[in-house]
Tab-separated table of C-alpha atoms in Angstrom:
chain	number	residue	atom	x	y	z
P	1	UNK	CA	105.899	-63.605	43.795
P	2	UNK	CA	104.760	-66.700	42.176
P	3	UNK	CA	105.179	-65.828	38.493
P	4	UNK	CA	108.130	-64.353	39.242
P	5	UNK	CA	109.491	-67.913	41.091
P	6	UNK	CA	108.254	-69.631	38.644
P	7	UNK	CA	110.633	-67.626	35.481
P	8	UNK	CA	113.205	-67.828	37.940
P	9	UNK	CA	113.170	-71.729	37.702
P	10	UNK	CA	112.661	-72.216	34.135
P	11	UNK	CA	115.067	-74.177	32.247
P	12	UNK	CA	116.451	-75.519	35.926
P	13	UNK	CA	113.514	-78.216	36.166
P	14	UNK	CA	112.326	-76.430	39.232
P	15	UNK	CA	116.171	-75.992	40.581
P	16	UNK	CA	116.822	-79.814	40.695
P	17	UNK	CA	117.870	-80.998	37.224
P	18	UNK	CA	119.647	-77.865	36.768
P	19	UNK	CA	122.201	-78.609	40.248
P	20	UNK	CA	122.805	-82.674	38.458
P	21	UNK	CA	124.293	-80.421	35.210
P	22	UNK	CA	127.194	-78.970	37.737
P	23	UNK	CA	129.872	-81.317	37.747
P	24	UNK	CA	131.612	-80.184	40.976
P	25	UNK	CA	130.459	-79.778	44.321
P	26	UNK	CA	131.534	-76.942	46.816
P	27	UNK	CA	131.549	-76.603	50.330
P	28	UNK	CA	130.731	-73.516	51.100
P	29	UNK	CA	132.824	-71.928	48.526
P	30	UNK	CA	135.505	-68.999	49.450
P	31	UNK	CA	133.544	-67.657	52.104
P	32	UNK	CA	133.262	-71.328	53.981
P	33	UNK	CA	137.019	-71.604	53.016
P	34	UNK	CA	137.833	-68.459	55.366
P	35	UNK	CA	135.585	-69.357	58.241
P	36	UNK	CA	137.624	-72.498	58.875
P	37	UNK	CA	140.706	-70.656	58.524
P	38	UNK	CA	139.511	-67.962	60.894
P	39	UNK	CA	137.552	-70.463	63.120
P	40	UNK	CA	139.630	-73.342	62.940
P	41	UNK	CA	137.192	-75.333	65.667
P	42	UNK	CA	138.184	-78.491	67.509
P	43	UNK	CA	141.522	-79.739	67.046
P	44	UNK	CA	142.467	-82.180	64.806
P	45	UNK	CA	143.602	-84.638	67.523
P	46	UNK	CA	139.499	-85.122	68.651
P	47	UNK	CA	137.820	-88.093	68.284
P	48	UNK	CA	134.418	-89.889	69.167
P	49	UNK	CA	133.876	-93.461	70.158
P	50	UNK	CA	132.817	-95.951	66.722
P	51	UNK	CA	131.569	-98.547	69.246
P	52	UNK	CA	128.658	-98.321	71.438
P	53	UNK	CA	124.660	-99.214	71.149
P	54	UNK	CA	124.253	-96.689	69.030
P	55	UNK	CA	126.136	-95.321	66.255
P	56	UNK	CA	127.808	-91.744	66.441
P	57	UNK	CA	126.366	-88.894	64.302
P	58	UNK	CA	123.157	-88.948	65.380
P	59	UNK	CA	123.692	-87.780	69.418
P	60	UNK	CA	127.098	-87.293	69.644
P	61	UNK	CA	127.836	-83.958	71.697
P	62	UNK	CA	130.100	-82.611	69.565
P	63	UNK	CA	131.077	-79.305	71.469
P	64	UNK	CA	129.906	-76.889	68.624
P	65	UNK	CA	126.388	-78.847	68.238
P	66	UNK	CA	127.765	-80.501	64.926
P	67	UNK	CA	130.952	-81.127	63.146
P	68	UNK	CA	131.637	-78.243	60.890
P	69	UNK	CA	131.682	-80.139	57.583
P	70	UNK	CA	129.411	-83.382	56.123
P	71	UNK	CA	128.468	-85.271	53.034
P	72	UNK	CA	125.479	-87.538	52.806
P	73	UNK	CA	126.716	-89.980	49.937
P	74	UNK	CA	123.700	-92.175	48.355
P	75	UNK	CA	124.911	-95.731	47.425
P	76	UNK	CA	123.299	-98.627	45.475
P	77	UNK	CA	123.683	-102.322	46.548
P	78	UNK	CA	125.950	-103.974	43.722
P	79	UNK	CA	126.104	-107.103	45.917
P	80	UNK	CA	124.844	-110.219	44.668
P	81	UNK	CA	124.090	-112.332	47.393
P	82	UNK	CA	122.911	-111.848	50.792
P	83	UNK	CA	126.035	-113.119	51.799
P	84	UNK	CA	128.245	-110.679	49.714
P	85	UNK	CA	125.817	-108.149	51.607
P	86	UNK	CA	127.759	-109.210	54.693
P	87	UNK	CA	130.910	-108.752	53.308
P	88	UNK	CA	130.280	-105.446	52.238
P	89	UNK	CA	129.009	-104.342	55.819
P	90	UNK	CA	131.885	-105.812	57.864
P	91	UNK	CA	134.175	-104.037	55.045
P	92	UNK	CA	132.168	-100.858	55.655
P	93	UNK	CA	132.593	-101.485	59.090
P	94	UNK	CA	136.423	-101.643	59.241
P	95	UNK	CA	137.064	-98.485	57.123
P	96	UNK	CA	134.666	-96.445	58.844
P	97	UNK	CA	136.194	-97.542	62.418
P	98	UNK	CA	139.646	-97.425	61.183
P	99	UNK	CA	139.060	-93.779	59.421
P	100	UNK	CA	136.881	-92.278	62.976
P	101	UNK	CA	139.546	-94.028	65.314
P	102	UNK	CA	142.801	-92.318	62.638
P	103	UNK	CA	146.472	-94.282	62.553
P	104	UNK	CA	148.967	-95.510	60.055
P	105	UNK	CA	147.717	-97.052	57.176
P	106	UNK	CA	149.368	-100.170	56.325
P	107	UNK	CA	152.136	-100.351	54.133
P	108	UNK	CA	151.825	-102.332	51.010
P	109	UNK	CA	155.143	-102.451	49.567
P	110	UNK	CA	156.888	-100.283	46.900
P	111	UNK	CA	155.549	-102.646	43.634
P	112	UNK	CA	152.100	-102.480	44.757
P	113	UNK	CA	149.794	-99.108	44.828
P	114	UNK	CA	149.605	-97.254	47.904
P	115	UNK	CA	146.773	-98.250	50.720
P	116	UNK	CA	145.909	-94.837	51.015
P	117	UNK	CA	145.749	-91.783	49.302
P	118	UNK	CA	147.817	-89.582	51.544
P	119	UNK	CA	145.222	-86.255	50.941
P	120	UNK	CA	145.807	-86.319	55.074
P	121	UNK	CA	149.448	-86.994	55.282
P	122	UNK	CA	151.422	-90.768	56.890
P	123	UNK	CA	149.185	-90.396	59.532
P	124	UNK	CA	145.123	-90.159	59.489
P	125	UNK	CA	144.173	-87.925	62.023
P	126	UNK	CA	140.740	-88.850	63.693
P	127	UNK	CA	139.178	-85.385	62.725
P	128	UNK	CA	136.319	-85.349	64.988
P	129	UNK	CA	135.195	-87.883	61.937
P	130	UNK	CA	131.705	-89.897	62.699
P	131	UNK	CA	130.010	-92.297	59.741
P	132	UNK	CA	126.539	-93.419	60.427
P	133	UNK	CA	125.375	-95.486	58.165
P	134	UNK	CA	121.475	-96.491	57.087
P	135	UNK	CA	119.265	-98.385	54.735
P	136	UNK	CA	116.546	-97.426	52.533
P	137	UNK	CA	113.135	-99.570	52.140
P	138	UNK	CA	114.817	-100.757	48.475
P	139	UNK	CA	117.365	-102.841	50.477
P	140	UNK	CA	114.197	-105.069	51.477
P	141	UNK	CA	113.197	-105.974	47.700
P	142	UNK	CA	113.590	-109.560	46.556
P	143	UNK	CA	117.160	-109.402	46.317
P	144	UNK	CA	118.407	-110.317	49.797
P	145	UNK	CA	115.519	-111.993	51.121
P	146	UNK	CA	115.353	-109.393	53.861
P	147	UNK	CA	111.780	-108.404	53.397
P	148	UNK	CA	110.605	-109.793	56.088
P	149	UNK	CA	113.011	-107.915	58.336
P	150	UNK	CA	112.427	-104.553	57.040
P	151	UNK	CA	111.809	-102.192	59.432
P	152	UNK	CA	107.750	-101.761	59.863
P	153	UNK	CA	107.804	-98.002	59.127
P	154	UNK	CA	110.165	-97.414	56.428
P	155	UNK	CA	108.936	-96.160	53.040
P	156	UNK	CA	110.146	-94.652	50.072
P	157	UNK	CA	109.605	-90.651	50.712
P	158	UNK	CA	106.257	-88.794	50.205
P	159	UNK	CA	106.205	-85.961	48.049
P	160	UNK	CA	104.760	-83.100	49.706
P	161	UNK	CA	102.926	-80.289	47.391
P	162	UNK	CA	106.148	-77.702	47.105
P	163	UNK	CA	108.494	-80.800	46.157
P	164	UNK	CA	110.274	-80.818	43.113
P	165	UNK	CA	112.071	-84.354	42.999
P	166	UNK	CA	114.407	-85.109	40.815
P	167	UNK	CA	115.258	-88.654	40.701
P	168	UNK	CA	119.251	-87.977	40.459
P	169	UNK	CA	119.167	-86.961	43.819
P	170	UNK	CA	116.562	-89.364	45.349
P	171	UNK	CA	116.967	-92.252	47.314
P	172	UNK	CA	119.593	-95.345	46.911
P	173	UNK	CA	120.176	-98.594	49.053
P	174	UNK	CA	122.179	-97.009	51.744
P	175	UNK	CA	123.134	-93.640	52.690
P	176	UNK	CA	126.788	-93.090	54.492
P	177	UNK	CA	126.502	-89.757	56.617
P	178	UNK	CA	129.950	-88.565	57.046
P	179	UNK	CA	130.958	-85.386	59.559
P	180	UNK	CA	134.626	-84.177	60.344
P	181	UNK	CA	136.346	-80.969	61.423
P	182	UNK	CA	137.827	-80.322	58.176
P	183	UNK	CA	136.437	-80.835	54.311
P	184	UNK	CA	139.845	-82.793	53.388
P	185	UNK	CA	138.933	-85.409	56.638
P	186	UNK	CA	135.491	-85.919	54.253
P	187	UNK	CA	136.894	-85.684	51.203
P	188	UNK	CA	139.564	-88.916	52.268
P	189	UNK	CA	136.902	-91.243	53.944
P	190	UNK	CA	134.547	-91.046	50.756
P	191	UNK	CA	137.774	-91.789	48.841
P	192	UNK	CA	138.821	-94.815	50.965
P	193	UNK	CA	135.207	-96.008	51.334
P	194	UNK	CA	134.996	-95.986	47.917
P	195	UNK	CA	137.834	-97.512	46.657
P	196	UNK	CA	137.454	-100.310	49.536
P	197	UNK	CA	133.827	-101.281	48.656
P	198	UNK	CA	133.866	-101.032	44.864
P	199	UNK	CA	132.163	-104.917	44.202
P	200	UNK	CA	129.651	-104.296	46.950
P	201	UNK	CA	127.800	-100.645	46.388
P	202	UNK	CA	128.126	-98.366	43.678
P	203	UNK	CA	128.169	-94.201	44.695
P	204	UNK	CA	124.475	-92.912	43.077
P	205	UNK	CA	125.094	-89.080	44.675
P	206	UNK	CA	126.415	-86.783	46.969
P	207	UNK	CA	125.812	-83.873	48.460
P	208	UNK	CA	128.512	-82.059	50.567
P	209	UNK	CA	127.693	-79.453	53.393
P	210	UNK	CA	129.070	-76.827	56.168
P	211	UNK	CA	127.865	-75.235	59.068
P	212	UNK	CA	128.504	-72.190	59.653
P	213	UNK	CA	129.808	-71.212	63.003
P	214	UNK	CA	127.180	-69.096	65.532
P	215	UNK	CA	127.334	-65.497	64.496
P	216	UNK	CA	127.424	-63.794	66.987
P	217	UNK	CA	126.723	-66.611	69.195
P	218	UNK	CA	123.452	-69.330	70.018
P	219	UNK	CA	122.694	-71.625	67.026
P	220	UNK	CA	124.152	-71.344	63.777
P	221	UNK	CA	122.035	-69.574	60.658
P	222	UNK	CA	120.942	-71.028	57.293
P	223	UNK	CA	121.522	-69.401	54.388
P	224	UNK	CA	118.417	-67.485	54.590
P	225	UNK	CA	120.282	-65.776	57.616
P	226	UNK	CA	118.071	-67.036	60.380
P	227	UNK	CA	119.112	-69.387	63.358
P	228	UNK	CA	118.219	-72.930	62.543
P	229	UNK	CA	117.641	-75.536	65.297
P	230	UNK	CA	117.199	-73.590	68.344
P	231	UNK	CA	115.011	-75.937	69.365
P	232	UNK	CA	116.171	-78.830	68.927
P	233	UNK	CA	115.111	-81.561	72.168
P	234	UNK	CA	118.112	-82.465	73.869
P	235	UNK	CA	119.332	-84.818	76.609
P	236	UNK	CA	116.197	-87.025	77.625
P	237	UNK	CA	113.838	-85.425	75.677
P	238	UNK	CA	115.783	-86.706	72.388
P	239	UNK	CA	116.843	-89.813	73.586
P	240	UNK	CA	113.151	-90.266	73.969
P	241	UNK	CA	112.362	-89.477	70.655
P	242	UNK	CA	115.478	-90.614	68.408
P	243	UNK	CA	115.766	-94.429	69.157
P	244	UNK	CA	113.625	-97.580	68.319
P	245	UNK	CA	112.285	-99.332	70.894
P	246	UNK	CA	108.636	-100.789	69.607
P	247	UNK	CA	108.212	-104.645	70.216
P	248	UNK	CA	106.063	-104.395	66.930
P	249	UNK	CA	109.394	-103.949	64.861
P	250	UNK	CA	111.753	-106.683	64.082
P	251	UNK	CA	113.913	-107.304	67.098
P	252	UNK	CA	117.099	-106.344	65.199
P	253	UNK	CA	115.787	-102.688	64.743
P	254	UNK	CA	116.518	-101.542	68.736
P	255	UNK	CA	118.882	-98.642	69.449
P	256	UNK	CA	118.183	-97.879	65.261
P	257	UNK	CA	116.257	-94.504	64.432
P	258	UNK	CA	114.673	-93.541	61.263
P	259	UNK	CA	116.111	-90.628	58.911
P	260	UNK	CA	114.606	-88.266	56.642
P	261	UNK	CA	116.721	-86.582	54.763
P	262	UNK	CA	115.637	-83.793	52.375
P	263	UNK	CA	117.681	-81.697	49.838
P	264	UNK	CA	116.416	-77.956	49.651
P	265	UNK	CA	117.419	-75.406	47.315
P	266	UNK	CA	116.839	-72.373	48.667
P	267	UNK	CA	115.819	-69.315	46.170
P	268	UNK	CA	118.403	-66.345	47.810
P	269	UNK	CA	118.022	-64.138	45.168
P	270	UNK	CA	114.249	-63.812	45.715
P	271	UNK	CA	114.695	-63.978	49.710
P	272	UNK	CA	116.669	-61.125	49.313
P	273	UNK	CA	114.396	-58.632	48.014
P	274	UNK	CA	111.751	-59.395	51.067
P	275	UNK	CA	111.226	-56.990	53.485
P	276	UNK	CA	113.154	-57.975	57.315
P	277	UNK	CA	108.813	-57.821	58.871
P	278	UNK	CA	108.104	-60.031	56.221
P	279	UNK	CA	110.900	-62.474	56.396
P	280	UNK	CA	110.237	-62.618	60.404
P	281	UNK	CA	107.020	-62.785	60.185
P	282	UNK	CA	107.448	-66.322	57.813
P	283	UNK	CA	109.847	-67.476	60.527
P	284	UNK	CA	108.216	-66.071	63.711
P	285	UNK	CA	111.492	-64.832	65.026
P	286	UNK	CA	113.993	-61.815	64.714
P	287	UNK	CA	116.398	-62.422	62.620
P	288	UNK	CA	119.049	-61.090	64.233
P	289	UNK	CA	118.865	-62.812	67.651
P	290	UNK	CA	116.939	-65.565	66.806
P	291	UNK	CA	114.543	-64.868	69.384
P	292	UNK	CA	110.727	-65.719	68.967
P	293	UNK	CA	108.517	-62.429	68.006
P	294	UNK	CA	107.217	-62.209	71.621
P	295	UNK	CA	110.638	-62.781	73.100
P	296	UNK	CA	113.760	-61.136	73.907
P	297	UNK	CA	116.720	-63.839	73.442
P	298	UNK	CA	116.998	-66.934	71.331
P	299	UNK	CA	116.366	-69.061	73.690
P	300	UNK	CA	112.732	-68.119	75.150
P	301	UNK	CA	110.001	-70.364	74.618
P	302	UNK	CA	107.035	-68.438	72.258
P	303	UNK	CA	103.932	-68.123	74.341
P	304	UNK	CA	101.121	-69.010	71.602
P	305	UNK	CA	98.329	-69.056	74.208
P	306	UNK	CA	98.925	-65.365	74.662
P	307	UNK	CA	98.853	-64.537	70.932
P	308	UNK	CA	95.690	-66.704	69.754
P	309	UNK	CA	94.818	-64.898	66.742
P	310	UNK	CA	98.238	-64.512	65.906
P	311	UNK	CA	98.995	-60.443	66.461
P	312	UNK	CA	102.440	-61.072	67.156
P	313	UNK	CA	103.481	-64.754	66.098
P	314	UNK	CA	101.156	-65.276	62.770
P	315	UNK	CA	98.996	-68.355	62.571
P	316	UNK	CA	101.346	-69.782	59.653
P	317	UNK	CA	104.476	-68.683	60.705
P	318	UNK	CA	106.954	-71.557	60.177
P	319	UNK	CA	107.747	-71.949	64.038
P	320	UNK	CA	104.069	-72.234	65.469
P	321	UNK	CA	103.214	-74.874	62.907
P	322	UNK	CA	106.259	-76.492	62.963
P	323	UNK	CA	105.896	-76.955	67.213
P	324	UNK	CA	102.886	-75.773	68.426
P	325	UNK	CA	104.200	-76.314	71.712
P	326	UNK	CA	101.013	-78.620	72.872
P	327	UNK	CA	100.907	-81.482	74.565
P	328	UNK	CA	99.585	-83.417	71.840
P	329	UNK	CA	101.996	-82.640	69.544
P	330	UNK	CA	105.108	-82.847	72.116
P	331	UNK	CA	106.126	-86.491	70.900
P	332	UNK	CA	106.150	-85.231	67.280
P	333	UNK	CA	109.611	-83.236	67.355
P	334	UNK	CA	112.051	-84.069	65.472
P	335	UNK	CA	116.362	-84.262	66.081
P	336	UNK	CA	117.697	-81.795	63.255
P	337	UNK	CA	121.647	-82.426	62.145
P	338	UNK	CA	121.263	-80.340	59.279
P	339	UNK	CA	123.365	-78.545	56.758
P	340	UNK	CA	124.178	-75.966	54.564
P	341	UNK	CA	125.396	-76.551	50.984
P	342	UNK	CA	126.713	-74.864	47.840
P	343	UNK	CA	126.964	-76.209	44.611
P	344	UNK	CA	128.088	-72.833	42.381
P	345	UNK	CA	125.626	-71.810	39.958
P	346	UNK	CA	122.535	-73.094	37.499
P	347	UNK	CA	123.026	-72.637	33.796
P	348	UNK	CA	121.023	-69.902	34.343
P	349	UNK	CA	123.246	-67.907	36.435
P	350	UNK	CA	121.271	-68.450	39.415
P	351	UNK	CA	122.872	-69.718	42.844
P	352	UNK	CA	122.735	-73.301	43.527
P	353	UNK	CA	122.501	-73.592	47.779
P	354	UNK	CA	120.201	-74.281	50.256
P	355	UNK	CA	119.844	-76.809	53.420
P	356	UNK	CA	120.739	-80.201	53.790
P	357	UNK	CA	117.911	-81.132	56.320
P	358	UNK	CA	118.777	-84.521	58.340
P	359	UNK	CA	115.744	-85.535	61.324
P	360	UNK	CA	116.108	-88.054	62.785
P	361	UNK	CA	113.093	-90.070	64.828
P	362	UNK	CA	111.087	-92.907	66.083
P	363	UNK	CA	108.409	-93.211	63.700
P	364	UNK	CA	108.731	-91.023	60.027
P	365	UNK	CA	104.410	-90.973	60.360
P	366	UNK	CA	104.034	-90.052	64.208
P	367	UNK	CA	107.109	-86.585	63.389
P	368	UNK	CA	108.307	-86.022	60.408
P	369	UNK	CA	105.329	-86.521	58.035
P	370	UNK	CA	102.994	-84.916	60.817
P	371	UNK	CA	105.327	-81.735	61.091
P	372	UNK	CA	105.665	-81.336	57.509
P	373	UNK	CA	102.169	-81.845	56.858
P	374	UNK	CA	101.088	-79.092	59.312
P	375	UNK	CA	103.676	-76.934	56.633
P	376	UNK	CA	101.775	-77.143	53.479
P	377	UNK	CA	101.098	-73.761	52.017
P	378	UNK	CA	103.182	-71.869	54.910
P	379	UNK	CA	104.556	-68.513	53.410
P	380	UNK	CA	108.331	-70.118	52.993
P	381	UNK	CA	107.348	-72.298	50.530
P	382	UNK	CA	108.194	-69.723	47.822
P	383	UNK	CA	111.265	-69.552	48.888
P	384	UNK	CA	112.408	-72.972	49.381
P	385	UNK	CA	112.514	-76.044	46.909
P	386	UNK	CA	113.179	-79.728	47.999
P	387	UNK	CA	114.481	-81.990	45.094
P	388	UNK	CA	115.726	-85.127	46.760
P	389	UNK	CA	116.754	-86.930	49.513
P	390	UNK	CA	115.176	-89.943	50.731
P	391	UNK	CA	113.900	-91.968	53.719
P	392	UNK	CA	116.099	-94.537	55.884
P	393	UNK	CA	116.631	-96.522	58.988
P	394	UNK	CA	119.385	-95.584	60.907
P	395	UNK	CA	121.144	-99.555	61.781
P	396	UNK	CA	122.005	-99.919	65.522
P	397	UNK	CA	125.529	-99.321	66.471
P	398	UNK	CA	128.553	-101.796	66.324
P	399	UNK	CA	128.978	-102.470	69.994
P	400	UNK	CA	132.558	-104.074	69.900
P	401	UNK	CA	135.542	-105.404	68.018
P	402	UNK	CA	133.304	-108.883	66.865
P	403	UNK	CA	130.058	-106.730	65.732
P	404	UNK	CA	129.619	-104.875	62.259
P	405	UNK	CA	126.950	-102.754	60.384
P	406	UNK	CA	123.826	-104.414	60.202
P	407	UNK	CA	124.789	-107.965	61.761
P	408	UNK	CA	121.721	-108.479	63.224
P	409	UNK	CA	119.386	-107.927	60.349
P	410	UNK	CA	121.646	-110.066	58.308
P	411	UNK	CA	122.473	-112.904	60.872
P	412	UNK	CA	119.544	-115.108	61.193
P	413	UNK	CA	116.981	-116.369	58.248
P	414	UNK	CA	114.484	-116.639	61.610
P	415	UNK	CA	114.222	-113.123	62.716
P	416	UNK	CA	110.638	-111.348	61.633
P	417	UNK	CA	108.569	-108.623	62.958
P	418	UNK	CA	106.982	-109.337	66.388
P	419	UNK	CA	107.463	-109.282	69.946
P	420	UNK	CA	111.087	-109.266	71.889
């Protein structure tokens, strides 16, 4: 399967150079285009708070697990002072509250150009629209003066053995996470962001996603047709794991997370021509209910202390050494918000989709570099290809009216890593 992978990619740059050549970006294509007219989801009206400790996107029950549509959009810093920084977050800050929050954008006058693009109509509607906004470790160079601020565990991204990166799709200053009920919602607030902050950040890439409604029901499936995130922690257990609180960070980093975000092609056409044992067997779980091997629904809980030689769940299939279920490893699970993507074809004729994988956690060592360590050489990796994405910190939330994106870790010259 190797050699045959391996043609498969050539003249693609291993499936990442070959998805910067396609100029346009789908979501989802036709078929995602008749899901949301079949499966319309929340109404347009629905909204979710902008102000609060934390910022929405990252816990916010959304009623279908996550919005139906996102884009991850990759920025670099164009600002030339620390404090035209500032003014680029509290700008950030009043688009993205004005956009989540919806209303009548203001009228300019007939001589000058329009405020807004109308792509939504006179009035925005809120969409079910959350932005959650982070930093990368470059924001810390020598720039801003901020390195002595920068969050104690944030580092560019390791490349694991199976990655491919291609540096058109890797990392950036700050990374804009947008989610909405509809693709036009996305498509407007990366057009008003845009347009609003053009002398403070410059758009590096984007990658636009959809997730695909439960079929028939439980989680929602990747495009490798298996359930993806069934178990994901929720209530305590996430808030446990999700949010900074470690005196040894700068003070400003509380109620922040950390984000790894990974772009994976996934290789459908080989995927396709494995056997449904085989396929299972990689995932430990049926396909078709999502249930572990030794299980009967979706959402029992594997039993690995049954199965020690792996009969029924193998050794390296991708659930047991993803979450081996111990107690040592309990505090290394991760909160998924991931998506699908399509971006057409390669110039080879091959299809360009896969996952847009979003964890976030408390410390990128301690859960996501564990986890994915424990993955090297699992079965799947011939069948899957990350080529970019990056790690970030996720900035606390803008608690009221007077706050904005990153206040504190832009405020005061005085604040450095220690005890609060």
């Amino acid at each position: 399967m190797n050699i045959n992978r391996r043609n498969f990619l050539k003249g693609t740059a291993a499936g990442a150079a070959g998805t910067a050549l396609v100029g346009g970006v789908l979501i989802g294509g036709a078929r995602a285009d008749a899901d949301a007219a079949t499966n319309p989801g929340p109404a347009t009206a629905e909204s979710y708070p902008f102000h609060g400790i934390h910022q929405s996107g990252v816990l916010t029950p959304v009623p279908s697990g996550k919005q139906a549509f996102t884009c991850v959009a990759s920025f670099d810093s164009t600002a030339a002072s620390k404090a035209e920084l500032a003014d680029l977050m509290r700008t950030l800050t009043t688009r993205t509250r004005f956009l989540a929050t919806g209303g009548t954008p203001a009228g300019l006058g007939v001589s000058q150009p329009p405020s807004d693009s109308d792509v939504l109509g006179p009035v925005i509607p809120a969409d079910g629209l959350t932005a959650t906004l982070s930093v990368s470790s470059t924001l810390f160079d020598d720039r801003y003066g901020l390195a002595a601020v920068k969050p104690r565990k944030l580092t560019p991204m390791v490349a694991f053995p199976n990655d491919s990166p291609d540096p058109a799709w890797l990392g950036g200053d700050l990374l804009l996470q947008l989610c909405a009920n509809h693709p036009d919602t996305i498509h407007h607030a990366i057009r008003d962001i845009t347009k609003h902050t053009r002398g403070g950040m410059q758009l590096a890439w984007k990658m636009e996603g959809y997730n695909s409604p439960p079929r028939p029901s439980g989680t929602s499936r990747n495009l490798l047709g298996f359930k993806d995130g069934t178990a994901n922690p929720t209530g305590a257990t996430a808030t446990d794991l999700v949010w900074v609180d470690d005196p040894a960070e700068p003070s400003w980093t509380a109620d922040g997370s950390y984000l790894v975000l990974r772009l994976i092609r996934m290789l459908v056409e080989f995927w396709d021509r494995v056997s449904i044992n085989e396929q299972e067997g990689m995932f430990g779980r049926r396909r078709d209910s999502g249930a572990p091997l030794d299980g009967n629904s979706e959402s029992d809980t594997p039993d690995y202390k049954a199965d020690p030689r792996g009969n029924v769940i193998p050794l390296d299939a991708h659930i047991r050494l993803a979450n081996p279920r111990t107690a040592a490893t309990a505090n290394q699970r991760l909160i998924r918000r991931s998506y699908n993507y399509d971006l057409g074809a390669d110039i080879n004729g091959n299809l360009q989709a896969g996952h847009i994988f979003i964890a976030y956690q408390q410390d990128v060592q301690r859960q996501f570099e564990t986890v994915q360590t424990r993955l090297i050489g699992e079965p799947l990796i011939d069948y899957v290809q990350p080529f970019g994405g990056g790690y970030f910190f996720t900035l606390p939330g803008v608690r009221d009216a007077a706050d904005w994106y990153g206040r504190g870790m832009l405020a005061s010259p005085s604040l450095t890593a220690g005890p609060r």
